[in-house]
mmCIF file of C-alpha atoms in Angstrom:
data_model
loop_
_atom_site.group_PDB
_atom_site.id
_atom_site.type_symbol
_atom_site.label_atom_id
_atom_site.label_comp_id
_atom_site.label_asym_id
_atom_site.label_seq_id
_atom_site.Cartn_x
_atom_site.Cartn_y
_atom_site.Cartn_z
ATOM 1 C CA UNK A 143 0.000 0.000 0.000
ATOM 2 C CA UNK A 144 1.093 3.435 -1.075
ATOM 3 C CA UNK A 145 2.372 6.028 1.284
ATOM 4 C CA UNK A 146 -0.250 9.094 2.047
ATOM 5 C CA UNK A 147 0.531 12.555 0.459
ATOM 6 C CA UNK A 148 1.277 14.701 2.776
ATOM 7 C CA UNK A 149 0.608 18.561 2.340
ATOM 8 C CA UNK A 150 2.171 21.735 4.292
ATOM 9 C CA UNK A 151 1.010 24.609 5.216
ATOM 10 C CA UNK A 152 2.143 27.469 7.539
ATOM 11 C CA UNK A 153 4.217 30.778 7.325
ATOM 12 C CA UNK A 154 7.927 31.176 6.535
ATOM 13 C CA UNK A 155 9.750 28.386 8.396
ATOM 14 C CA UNK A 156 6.854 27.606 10.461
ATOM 15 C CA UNK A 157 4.726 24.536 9.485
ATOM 16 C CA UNK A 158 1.079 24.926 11.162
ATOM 17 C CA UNK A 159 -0.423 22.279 9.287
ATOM 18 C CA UNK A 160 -0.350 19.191 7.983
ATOM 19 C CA UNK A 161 -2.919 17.063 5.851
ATOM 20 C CA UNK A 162 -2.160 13.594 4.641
ATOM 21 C CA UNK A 163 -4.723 12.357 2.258
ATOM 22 C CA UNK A 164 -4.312 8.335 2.655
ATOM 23 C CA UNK A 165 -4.150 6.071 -0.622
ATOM 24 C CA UNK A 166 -7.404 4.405 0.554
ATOM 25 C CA UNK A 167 -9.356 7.266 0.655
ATOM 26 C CA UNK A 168 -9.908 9.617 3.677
ATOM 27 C CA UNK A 169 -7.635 12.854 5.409
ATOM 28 C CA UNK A 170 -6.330 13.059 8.149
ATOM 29 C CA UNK A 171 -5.279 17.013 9.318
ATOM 30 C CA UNK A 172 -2.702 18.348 12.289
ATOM 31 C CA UNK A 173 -2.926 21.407 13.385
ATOM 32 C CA UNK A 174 -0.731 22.492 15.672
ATOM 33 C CA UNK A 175 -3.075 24.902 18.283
ATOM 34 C CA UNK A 176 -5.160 22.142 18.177
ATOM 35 C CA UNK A 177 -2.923 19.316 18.489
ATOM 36 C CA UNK A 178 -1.317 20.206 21.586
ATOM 37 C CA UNK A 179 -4.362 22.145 23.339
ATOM 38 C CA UNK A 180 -6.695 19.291 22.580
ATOM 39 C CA UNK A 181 -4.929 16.636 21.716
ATOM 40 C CA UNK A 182 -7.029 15.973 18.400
ATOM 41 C CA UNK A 183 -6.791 15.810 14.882
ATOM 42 C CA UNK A 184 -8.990 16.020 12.617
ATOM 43 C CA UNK A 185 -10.360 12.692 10.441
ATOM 44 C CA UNK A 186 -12.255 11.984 7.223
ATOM 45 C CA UNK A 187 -13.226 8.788 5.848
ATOM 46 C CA UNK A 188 -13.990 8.296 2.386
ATOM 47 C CA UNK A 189 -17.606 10.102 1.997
ATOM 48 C CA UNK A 190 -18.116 11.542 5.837
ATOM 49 C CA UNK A 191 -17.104 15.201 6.921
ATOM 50 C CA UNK A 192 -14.060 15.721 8.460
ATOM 51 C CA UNK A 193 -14.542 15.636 12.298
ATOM 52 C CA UNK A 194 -12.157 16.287 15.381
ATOM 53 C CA UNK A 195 -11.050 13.009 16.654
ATOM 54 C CA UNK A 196 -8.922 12.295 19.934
ATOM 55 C CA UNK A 197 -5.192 11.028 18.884
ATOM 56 C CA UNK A 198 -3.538 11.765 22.563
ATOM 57 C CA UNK A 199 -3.078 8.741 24.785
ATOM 58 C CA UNK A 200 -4.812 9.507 28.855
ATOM 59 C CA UNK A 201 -1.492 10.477 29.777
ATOM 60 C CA UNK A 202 -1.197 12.932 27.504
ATOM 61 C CA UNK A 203 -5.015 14.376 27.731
ATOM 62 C CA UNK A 204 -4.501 14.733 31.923
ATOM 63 C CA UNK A 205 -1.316 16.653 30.960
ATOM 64 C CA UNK A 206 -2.882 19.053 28.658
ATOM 65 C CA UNK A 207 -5.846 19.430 31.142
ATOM 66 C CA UNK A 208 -3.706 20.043 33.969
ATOM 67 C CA UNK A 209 -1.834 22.884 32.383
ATOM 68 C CA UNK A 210 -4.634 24.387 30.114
ATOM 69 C CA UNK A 211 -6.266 24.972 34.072
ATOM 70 C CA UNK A 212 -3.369 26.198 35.452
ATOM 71 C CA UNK A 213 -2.248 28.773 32.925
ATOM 72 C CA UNK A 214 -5.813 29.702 32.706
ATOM 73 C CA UNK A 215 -6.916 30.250 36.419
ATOM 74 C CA UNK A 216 -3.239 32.668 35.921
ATOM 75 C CA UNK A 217 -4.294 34.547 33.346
ATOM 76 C CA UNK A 218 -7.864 34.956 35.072
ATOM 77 C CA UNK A 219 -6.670 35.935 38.390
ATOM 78 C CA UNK A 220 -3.505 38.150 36.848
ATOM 79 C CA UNK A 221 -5.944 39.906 34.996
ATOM 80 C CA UNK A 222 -8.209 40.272 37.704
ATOM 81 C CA UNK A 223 -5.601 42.380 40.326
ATOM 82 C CA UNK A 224 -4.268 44.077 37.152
ATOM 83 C CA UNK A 225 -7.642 45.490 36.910
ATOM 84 C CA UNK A 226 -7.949 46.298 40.400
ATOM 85 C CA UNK A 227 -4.955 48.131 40.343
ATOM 86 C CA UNK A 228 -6.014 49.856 37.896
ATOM 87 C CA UNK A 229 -9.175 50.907 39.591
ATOM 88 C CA UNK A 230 -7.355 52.116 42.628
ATOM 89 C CA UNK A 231 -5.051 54.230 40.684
ATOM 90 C CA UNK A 232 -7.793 55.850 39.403
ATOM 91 C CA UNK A 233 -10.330 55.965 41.984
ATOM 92 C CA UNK A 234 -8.636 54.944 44.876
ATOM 93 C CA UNK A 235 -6.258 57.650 47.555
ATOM 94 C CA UNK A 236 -3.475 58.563 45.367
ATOM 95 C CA UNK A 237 -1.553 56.209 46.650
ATOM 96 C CA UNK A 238 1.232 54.792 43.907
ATOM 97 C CA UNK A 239 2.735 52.099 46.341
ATOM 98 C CA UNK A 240 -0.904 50.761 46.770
ATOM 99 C CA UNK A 241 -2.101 50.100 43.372
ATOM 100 C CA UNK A 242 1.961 49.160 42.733
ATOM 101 C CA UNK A 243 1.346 46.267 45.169
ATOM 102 C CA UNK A 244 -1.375 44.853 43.867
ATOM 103 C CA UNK A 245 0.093 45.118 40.081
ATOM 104 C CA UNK A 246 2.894 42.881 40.920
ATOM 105 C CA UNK A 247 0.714 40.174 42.760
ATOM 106 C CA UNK A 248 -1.056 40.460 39.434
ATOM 107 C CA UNK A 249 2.456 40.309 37.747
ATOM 108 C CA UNK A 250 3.260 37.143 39.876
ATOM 109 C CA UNK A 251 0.120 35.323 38.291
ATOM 110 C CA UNK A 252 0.812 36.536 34.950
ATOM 111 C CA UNK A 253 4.362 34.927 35.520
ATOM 112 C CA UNK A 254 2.841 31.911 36.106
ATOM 113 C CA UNK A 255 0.450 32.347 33.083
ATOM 114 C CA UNK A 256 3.557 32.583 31.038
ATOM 115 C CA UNK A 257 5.635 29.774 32.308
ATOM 116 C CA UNK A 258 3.013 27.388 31.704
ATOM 117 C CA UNK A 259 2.261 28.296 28.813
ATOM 118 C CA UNK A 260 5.623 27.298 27.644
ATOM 119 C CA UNK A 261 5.079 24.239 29.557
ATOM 120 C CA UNK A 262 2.137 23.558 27.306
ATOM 121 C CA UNK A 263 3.645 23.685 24.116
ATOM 122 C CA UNK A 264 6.936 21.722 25.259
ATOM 123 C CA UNK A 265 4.571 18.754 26.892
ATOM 124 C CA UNK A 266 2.081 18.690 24.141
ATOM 125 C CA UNK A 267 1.838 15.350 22.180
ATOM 126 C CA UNK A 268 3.328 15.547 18.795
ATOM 127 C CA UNK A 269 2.446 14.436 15.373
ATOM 128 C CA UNK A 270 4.185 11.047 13.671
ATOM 129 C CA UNK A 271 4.352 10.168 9.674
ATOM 130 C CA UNK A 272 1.102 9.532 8.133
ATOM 131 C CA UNK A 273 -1.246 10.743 10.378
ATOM 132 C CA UNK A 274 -0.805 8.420 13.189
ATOM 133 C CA UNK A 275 -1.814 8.647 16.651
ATOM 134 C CA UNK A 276 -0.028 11.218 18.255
ATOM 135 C CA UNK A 277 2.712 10.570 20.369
ATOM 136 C CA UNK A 278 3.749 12.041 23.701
ATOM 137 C CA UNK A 279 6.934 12.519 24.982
ATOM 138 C CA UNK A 280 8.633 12.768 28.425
ATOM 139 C CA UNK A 281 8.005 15.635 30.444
ATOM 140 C CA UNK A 282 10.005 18.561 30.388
ATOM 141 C CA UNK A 283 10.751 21.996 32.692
ATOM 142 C CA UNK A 284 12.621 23.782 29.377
ATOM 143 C CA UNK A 285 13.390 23.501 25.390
ATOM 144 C CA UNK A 286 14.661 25.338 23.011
ATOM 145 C CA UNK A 287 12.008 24.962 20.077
ATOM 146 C CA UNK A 288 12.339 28.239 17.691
ATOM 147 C CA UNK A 289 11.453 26.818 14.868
ATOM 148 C CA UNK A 290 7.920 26.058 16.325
ATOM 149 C CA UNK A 291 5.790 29.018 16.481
ATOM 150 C CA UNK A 292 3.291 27.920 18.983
ATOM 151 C CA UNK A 293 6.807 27.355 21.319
ATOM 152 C CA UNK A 294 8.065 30.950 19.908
ATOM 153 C CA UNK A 295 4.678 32.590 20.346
ATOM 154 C CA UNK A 296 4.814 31.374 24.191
ATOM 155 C CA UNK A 297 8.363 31.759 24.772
ATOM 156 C CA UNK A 298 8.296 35.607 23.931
ATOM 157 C CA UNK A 299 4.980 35.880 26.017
ATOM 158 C CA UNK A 300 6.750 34.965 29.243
ATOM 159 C CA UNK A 301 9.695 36.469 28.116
ATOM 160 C CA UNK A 302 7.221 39.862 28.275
ATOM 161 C CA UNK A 303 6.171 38.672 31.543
ATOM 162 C CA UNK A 304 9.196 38.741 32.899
ATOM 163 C CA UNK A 305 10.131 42.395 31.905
ATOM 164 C CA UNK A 306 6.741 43.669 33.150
ATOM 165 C CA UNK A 307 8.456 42.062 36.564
ATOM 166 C CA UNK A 308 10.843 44.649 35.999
ATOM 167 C CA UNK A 309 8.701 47.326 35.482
ATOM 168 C CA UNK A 310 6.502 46.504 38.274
ATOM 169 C CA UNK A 311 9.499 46.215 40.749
ATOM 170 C CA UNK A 312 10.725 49.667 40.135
ATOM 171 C CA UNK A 313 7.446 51.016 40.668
ATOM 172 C CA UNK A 314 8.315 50.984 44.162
ATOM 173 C CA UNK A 315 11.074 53.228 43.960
ATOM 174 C CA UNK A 316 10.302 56.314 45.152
ATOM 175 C CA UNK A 317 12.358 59.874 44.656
ATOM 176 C CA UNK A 318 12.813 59.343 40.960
ATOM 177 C CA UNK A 319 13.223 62.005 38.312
ATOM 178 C CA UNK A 320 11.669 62.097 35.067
ATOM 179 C CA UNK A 321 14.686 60.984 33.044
ATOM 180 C CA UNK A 322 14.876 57.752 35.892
ATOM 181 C CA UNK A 323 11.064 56.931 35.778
ATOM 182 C CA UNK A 324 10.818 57.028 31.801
ATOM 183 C CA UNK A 325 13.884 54.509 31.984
ATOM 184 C CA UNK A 326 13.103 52.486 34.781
ATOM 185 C CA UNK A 327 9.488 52.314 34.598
ATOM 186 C CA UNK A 328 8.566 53.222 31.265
ATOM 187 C CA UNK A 329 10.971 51.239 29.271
ATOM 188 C CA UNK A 330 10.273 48.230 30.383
ATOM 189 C CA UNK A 331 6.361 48.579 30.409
ATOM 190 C CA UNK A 332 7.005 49.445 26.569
ATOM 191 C CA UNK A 333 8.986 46.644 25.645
ATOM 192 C CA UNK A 334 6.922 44.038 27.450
ATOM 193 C CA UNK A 335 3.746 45.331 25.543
ATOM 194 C CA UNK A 336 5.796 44.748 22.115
ATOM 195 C CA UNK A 337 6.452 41.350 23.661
ATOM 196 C CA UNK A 338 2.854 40.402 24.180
ATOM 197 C CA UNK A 339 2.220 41.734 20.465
ATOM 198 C CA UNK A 340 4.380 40.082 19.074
ATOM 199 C CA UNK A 341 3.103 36.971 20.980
ATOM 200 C CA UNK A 342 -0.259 37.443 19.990
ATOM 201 C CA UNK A 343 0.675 37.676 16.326
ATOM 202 C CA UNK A 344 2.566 34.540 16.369
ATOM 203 C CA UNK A 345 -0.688 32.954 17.761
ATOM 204 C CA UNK A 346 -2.360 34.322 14.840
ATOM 205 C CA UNK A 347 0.190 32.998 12.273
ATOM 206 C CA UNK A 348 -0.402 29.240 14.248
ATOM 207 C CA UNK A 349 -4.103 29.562 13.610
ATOM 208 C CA UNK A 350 -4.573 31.438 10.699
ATOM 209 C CA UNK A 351 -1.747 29.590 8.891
ATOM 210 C CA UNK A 352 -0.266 32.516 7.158
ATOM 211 C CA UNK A 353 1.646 35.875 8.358
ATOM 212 C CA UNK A 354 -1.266 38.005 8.104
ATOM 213 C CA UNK A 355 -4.409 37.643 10.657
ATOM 214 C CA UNK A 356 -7.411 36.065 9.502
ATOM 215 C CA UNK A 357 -11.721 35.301 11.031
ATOM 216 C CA UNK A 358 -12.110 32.324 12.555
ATOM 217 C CA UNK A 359 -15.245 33.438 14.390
ATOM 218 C CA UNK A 360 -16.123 29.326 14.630
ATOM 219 C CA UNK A 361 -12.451 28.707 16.443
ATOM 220 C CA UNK A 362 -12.505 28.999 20.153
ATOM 221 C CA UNK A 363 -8.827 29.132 19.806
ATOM 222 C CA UNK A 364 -8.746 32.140 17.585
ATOM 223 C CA UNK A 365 -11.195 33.741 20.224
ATOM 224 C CA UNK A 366 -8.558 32.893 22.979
ATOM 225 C CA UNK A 367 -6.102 34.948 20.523
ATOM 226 C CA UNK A 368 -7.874 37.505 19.152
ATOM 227 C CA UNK A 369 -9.100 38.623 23.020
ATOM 228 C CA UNK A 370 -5.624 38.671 24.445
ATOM 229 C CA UNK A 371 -4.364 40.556 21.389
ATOM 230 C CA UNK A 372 -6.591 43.459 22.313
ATOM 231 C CA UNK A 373 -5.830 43.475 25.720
ATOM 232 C CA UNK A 374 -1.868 44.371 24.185
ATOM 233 C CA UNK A 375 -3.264 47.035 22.013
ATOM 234 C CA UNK A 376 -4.585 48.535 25.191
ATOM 235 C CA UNK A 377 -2.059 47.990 27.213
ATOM 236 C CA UNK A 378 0.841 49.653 24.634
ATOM 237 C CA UNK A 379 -1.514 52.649 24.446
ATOM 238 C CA UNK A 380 -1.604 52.387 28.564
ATOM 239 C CA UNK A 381 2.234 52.417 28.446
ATOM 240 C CA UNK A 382 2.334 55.233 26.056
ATOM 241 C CA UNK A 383 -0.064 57.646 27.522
ATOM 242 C CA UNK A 384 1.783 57.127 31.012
ATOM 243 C CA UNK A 385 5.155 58.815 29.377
ATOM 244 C CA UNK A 386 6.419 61.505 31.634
ATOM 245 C CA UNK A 387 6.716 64.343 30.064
ATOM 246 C CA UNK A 388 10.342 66.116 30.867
ATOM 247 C CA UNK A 389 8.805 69.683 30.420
ATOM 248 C CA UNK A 390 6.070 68.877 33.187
ATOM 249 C CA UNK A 391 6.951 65.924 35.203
ATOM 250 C CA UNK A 392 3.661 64.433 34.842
ATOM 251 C CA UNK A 393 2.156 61.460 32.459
ATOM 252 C CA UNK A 394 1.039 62.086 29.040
ATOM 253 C CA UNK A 395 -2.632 61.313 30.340
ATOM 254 C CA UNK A 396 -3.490 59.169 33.232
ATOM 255 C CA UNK A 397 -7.313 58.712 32.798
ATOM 256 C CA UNK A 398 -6.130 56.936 29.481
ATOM 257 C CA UNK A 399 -2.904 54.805 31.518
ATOM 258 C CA UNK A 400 -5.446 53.791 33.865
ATOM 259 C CA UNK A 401 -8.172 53.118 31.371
ATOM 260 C CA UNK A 402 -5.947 51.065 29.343
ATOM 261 C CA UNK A 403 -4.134 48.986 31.625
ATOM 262 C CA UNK A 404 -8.245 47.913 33.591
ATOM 263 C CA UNK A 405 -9.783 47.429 29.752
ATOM 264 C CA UNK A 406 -6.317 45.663 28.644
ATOM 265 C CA UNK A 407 -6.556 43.393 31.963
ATOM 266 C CA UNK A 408 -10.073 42.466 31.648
ATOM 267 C CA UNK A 409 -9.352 41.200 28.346
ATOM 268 C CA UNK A 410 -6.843 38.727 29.662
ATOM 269 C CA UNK A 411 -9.074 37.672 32.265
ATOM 270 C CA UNK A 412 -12.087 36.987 29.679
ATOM 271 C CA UNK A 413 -9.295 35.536 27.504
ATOM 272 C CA UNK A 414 -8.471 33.007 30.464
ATOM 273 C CA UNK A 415 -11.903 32.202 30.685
ATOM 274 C CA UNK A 416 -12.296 30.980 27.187
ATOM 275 C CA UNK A 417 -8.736 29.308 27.408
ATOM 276 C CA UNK A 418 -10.413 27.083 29.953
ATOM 277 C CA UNK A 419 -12.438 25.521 28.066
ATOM 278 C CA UNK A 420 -10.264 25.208 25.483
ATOM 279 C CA UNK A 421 -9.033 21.353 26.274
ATOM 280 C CA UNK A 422 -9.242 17.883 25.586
#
């Protein structure tokens, strides 16, 4: 018996998607969001629609279950005290140490949301020639995957995580001048928003299986994406509009920092809530 053509698809180096169409008749499609947040590929037999079908051993489908919730109730929660932080600065005494404290327990969580994250895509069961089953290996704490975009995508999100850490720590300094803040603080809430960006749009290239984004309005997984993805857009125009202006001392506008950051976080948290359903 023949071997099945196999046909890929994806963007630049990145390979998103596989179809094999077996000599007997029938498909049989990876995709990689789906693959290793579900554990599924998708099957046709000669004549029938093409369905999602489970491929992942139990070992594999308690792994994926175990993270998906984790990384989830992360993103929820992170989102959550980002929010209230938010809020305070806004509404609350004036404080800055007060809402800074609750932005990095939020940061902690969104740390978390990161890491596992990564976790996800280095423990996720992988596809084999032909369209078999798919296979899962032995678990791992770290990898170095670049050519995979679903491991690039999640490696630059916690990579942003981590430099949000950075900004969130120096918020507690206090006595700063402008030049100081805009470096210390600014910076890195800047660069860690063009981190998440660029995330999200590497988690639109896995999906859509192109560079450019696409509708996939049926997907929950392009939901999951497209949500967090706005929550960036707010927060870069958060980190923008809370420049310090050297001629005044004081941000460009705070109503629109604050604004930002609370829509920006609620995204993530709505975007945790659909993650955790995403699963085998």
């Amino acid at each position: 018996m023949g071997q099945p053509e196999q046909r890929a698809e994806g963007a630049g180096p990145f390979t998103t998607r596989l179809t094999w169409h077996r000599p007997e008749g029938g498909t049989v499609v990876w995709e990689s969001r789906v693959a290793r947040r579900r554990g599924a590929l998708s099957v046709r037999g000669p004549g029938e629609a093409l369905t999602l079908s489970p491929a992942a051993d139990a070992e594999a489908v308690g792994r994926l279950r175990r993270l998906n919730a984790v990384a989830s109730a992360a993103f929820v929660i992170g989102g959550a005290l980002f929010a209230l932080g938010a809020a305070v600065a806004q509404f609350g005494s004036g404080d800055p140490l007060e809402s800074a404290a609750i932005y990095f327990a939020g940061g902690l969580f969104f740390n978390t949301g990161g890491y596992t994250s990564l976790l996800q895509v280095l423990n996720a069961p992988r596809h084999t020639h032909g369209g078999g089953p798919l296979v899962t290996a032995g678990w791992r704490w770290w990898g170095y995957e670049p050519m995979r975009v679903a491991w690039l995508s999640a490696f630059v999100l916690f990579l942003g995580t981590l430099v949000f850490g950075v900004n969130l720590l120096d918020s507690f300094l206090q006595g700063l001048t402008v030049q100081q803040t805009n470096r210390l603080i600014w910076t890195p809430d800047v660069v860690g928003c063009v981190l998440f960006l660029a995330s999200g749009h590497l988690g639109f290239v896995e999906i859509c299986h192109r560079a450019r984004p696409c509708l996939r309005s049926r997907s929950l997984g392009w939901w999951v994406v497209a949500v967090n993805q706005i929550g960036s857009v707010l927060f870069m125009v958060s980190a923008l509009a809370a420049f310090t202006r050297p001629a005044t001392g004081s941000p460009v506008n705070a109503d629109i920092a604050n604004w930002g950051t609370l829509c920006g976080a609620l995204c993530f948290s709505i975007g945790g809530v659909l993650q955790a359903f995403e699963r085998p």
